[in-house]
mmCIF file of C-alpha atoms in Angstrom:
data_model
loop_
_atom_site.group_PDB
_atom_site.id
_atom_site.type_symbol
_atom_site.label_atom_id
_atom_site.label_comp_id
_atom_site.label_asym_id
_atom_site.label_seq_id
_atom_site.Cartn_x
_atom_site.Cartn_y
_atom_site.Cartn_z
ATOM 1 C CA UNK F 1401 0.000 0.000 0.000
ATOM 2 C CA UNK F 1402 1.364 3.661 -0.945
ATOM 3 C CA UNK F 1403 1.835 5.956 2.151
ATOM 4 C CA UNK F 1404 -0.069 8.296 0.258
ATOM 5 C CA UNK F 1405 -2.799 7.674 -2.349
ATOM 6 C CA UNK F 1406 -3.825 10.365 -4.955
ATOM 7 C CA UNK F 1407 -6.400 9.716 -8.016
ATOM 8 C CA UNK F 1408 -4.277 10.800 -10.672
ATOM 9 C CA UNK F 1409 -7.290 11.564 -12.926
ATOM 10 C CA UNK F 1410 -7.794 13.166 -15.942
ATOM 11 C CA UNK F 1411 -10.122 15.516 -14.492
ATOM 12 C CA UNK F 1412 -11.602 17.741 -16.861
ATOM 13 C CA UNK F 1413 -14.408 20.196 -15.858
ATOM 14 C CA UNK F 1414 -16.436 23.282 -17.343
ATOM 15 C CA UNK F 1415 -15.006 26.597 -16.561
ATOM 16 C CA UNK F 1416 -16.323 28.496 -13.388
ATOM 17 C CA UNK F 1417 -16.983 24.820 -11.909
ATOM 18 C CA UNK F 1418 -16.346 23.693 -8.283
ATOM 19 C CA UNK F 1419 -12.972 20.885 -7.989
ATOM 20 C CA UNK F 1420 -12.355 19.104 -5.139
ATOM 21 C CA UNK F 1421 -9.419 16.716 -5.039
ATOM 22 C CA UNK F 1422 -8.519 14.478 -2.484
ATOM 23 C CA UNK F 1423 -5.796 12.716 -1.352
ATOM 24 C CA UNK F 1424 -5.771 9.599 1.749
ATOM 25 C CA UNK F 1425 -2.791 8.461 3.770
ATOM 26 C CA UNK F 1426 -2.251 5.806 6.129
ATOM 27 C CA UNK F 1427 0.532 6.873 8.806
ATOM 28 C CA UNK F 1428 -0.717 8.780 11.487
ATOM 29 C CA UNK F 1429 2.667 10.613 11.633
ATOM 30 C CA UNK F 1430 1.977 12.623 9.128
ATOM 31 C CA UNK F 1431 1.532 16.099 10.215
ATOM 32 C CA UNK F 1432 2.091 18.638 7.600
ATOM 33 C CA UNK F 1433 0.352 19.223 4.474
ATOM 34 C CA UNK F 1434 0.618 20.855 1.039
ATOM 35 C CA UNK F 1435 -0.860 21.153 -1.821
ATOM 36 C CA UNK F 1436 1.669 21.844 -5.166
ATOM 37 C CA UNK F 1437 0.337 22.779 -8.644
ATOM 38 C CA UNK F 1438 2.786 22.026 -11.018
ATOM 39 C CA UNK F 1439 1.873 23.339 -14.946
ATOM 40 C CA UNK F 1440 3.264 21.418 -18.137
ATOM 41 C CA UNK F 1441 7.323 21.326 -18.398
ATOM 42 C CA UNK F 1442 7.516 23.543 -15.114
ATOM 43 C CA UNK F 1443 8.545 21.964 -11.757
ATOM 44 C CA UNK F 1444 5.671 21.824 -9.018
ATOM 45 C CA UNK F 1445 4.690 25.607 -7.137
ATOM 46 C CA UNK F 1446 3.285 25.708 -3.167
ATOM 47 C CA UNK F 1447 -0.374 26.531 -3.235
ATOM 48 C CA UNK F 1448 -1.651 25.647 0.290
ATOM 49 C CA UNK F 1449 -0.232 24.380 3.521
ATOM 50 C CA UNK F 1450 -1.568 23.316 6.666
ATOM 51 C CA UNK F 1451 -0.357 21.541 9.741
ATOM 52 C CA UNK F 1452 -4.013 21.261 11.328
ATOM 53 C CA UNK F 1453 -7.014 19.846 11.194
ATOM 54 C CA UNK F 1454 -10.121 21.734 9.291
ATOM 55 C CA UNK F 1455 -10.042 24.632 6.652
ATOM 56 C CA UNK F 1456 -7.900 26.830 5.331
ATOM 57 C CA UNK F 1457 -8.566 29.413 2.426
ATOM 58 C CA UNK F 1458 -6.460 31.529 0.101
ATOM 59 C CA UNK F 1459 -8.410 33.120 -2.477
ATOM 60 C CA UNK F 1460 -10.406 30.444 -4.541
ATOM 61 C CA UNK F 1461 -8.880 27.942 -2.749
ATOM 62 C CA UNK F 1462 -9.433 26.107 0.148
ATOM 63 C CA UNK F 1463 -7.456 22.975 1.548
ATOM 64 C CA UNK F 1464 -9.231 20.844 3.998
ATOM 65 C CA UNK F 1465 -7.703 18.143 6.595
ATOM 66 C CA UNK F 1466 -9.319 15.260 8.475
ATOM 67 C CA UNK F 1467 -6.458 13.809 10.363
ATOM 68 C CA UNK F 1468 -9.111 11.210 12.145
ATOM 69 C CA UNK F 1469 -9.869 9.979 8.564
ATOM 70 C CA UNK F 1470 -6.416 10.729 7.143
ATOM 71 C CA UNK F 1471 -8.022 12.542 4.687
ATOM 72 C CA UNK F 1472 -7.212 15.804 2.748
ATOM 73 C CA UNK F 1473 -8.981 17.902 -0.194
ATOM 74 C CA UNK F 1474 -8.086 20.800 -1.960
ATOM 75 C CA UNK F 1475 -11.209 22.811 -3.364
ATOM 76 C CA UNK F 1476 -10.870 24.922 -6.276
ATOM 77 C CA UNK F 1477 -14.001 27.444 -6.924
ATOM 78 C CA UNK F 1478 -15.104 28.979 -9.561
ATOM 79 C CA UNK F 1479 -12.224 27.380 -11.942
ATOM 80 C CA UNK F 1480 -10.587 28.804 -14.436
ATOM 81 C CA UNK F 1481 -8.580 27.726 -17.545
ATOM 82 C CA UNK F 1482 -5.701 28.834 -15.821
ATOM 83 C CA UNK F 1483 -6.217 26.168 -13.193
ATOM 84 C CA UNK F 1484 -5.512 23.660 -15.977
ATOM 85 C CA UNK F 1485 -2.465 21.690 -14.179
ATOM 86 C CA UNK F 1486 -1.485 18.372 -12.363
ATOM 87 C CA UNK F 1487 -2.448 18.623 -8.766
ATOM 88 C CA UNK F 1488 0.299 17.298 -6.194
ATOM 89 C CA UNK F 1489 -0.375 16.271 -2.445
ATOM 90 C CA UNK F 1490 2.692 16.331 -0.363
ATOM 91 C CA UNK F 1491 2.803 15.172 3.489
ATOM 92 C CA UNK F 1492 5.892 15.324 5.871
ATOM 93 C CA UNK F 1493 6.042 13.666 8.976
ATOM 94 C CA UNK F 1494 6.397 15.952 12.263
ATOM 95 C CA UNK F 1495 10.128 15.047 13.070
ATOM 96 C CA UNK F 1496 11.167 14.256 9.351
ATOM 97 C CA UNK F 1497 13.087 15.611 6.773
ATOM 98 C CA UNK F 1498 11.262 14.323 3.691
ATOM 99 C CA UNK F 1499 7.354 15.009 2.438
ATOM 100 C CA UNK F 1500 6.289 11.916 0.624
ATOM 101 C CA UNK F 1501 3.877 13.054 -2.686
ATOM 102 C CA UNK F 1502 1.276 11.628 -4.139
ATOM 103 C CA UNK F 1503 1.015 10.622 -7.971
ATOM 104 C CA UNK F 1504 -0.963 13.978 -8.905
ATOM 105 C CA UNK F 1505 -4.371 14.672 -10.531
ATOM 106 C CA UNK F 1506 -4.263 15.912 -14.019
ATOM 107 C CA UNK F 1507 -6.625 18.922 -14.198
ATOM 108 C CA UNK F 1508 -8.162 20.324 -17.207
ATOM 109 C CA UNK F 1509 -10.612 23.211 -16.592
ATOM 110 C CA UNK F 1510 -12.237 23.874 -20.406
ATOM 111 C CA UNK F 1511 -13.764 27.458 -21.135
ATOM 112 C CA UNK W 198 15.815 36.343 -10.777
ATOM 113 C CA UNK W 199 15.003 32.795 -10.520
ATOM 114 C CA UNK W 200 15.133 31.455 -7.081
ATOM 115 C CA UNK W 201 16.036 27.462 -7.841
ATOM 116 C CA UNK W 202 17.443 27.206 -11.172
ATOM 117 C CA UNK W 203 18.689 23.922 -12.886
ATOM 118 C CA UNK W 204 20.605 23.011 -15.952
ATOM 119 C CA UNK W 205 20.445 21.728 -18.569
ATOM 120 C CA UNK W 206 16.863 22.410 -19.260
ATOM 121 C CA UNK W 207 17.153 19.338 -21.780
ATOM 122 C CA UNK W 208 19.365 16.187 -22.098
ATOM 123 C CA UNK W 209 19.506 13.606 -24.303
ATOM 124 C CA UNK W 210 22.545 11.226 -24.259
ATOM 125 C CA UNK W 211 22.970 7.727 -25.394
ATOM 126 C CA UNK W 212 23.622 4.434 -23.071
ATOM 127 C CA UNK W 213 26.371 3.725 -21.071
ATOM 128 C CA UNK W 214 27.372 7.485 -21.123
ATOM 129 C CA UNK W 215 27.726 9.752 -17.748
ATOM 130 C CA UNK W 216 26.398 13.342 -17.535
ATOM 131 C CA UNK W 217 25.765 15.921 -14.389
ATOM 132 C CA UNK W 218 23.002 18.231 -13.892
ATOM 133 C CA UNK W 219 23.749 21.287 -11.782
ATOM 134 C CA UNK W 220 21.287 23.514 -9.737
ATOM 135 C CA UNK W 221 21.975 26.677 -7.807
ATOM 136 C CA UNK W 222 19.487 28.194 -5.762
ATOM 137 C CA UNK W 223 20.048 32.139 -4.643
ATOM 138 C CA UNK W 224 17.128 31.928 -1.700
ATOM 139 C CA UNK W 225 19.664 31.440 1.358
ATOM 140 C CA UNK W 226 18.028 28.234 2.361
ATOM 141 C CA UNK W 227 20.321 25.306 4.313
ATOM 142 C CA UNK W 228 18.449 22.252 2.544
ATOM 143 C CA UNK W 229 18.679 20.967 -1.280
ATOM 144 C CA UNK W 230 17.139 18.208 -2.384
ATOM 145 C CA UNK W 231 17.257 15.824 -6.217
ATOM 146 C CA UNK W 232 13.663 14.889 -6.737
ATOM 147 C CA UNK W 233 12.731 11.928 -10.180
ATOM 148 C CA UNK W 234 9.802 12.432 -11.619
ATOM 149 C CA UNK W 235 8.693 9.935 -13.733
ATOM 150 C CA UNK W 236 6.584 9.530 -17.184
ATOM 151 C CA UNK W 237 3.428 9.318 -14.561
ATOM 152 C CA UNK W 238 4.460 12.535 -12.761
ATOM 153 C CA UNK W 239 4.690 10.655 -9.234
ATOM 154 C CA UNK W 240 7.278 12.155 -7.518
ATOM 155 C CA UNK W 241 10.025 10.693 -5.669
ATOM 156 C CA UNK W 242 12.753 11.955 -3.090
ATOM 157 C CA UNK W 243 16.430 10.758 -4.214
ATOM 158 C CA UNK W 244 18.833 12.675 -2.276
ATOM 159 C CA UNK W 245 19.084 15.687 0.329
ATOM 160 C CA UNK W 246 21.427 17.935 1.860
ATOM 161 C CA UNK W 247 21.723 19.993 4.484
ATOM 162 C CA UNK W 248 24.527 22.487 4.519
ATOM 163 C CA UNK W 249 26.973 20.624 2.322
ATOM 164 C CA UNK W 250 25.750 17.623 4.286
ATOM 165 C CA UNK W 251 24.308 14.394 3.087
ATOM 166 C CA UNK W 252 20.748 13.544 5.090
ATOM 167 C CA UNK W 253 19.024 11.592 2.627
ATOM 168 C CA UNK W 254 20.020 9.150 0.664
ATOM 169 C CA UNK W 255 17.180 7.209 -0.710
ATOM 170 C CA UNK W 256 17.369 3.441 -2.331
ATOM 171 C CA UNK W 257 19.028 4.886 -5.592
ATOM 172 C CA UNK W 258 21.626 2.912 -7.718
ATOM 173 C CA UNK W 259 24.950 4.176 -6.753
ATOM 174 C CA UNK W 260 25.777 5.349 -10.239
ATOM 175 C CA UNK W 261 24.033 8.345 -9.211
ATOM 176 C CA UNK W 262 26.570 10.859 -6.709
ATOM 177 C CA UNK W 263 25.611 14.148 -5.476
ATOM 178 C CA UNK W 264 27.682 16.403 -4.732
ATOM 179 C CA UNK W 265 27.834 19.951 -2.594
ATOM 180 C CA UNK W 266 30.502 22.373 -2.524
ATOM 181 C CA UNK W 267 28.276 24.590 -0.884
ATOM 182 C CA UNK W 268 24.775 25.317 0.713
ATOM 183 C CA UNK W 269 23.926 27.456 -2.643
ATOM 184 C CA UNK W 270 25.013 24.324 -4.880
ATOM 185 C CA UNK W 271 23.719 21.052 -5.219
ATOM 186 C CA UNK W 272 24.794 18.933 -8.601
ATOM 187 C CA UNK W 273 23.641 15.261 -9.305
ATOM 188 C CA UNK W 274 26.405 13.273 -11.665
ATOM 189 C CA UNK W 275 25.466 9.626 -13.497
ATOM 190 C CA UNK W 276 27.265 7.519 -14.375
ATOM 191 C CA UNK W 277 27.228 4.631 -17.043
ATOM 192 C CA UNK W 278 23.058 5.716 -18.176
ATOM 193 C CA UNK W 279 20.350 3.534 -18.427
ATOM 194 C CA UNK W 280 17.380 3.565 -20.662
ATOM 195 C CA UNK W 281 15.369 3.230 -17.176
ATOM 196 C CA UNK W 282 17.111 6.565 -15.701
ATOM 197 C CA UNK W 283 14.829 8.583 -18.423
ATOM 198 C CA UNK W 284 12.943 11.120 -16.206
ATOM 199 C CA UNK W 285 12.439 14.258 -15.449
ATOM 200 C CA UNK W 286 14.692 14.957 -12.552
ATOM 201 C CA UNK W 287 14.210 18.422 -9.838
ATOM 202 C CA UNK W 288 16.324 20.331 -7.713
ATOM 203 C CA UNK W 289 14.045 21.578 -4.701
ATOM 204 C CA UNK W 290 15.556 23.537 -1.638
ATOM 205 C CA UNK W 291 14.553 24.663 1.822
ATOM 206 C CA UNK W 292 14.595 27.104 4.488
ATOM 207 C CA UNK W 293 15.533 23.909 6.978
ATOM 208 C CA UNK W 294 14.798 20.295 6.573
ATOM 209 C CA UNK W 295 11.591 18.761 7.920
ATOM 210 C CA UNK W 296 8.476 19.941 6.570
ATOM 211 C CA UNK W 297 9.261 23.847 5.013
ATOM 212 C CA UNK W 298 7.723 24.029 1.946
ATOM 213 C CA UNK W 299 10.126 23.404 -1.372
ATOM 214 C CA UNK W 300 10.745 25.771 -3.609
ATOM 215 C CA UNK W 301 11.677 23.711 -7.111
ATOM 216 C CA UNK W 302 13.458 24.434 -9.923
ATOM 217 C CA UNK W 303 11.657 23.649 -13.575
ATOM 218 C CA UNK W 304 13.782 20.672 -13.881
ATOM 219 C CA UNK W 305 15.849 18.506 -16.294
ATOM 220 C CA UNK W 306 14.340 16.239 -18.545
ATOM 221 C CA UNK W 307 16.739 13.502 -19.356
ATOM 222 C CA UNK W 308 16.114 11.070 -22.544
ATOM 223 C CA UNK W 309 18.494 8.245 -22.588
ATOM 224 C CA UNK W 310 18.292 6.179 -25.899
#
């Protein structure tokens, strides 16, 4: 079993719709968490991170954590074309030195 | 200015040959990293330093060496290529190890034929 699991899609979805992606893990020392966009032949860019449970928001986005389920989601609202990316969860353990990714959804927001 | 850059950009090289790829990053952080992305664009940790110092070294065939002559600089030489070792391959640094967020650079895409 992967430490963390990701759907790596394709996603594709009509502009100015809602995304939600979602990523599961399965060791409870996992702490930290980030979300990383990453577009075509670029490496991946910090979009969200969180070291608690619940919500946090930045703009359109909003990245959500339930450690009791060892479950995260990153929403997207009113998408754009822009948005169009691979989608890359990243978790690091509270005393390590490594975040362990997972596989990345393939986004494609169409106008 | 870019903050983590890498180069080549692009390298293509035949079998059996060796070839380095150097990164510099110019955000004062203490932690580099060599990141392999493969043709499914799962990511996976290879090697990290911290302050010229080696911290991780994941289950990678020793014909890959890194090497840091400083905190700044963080190269990744090969040695004897495989068509396997075809990947796109990152340079990522940190403020300090643990869990600070990485900064990457846009990364090397090697093709060994």
């Amino acid at each position: 079993q992967k430490e963390v699991e990701q759907d790596p899609g394709p996603l594709s979805v009509p502009e100015g719709a809602i995304v939600s992606l979602n990523c599961t893990y399965s060791n409870s020392a996992f702490q930290y968490f980030m979300w990383y966009r990453q577009y075509s032949r670029k490496g991946p860019e910090l979009l969200m991170y969180t070291y608690s449970s619940g919500n946090k928001e930045d703009g359109r986005f909003t990245a959500q954590v339930d450690k009791s389920s060892k479950y995260i989601s990153l929403f997207i609202r009113d998408s754009q074309p822009s948005d169009s990316a691979t989608y890359l969860c990243a978790i690091g353990e509270t005393s390590g030195s490594r975040l362990t990714f997972g596989e990345g959804t393939q986004l494609t927001v169409n106008p | 200015d870019t903050a983590v850059s890498q180069t080549p950009k692009y390298l293509v090289t035949q079998m059996g040959n060796d070839k380095s790829i150097k990164c510099e990053q110019n955000l004062g952080h203490d932690t580099m990293y060599w990141y392999k992305q493969d043709s499914k664009k799962f990511l996976k940790i290879m090697f990290s330093y911290n302050n010229k110092e080696l911290i991780i070294n994941e289950t990678v065939p020793n014909r890959f060496s890194p090497k840091s002559p400083d905190k700044a600089h963080l190269n990744l030489h090969i040695n004897s290529l495989e068509l396997g070792d075809s990947a796109v391959y990152f340079c990522a640094s940190s403020p300090t190890g643990g869990n600070s967020p990485l900064h990457f650079g846009n990364g090397t895409r090697l093709t060994v034929t």
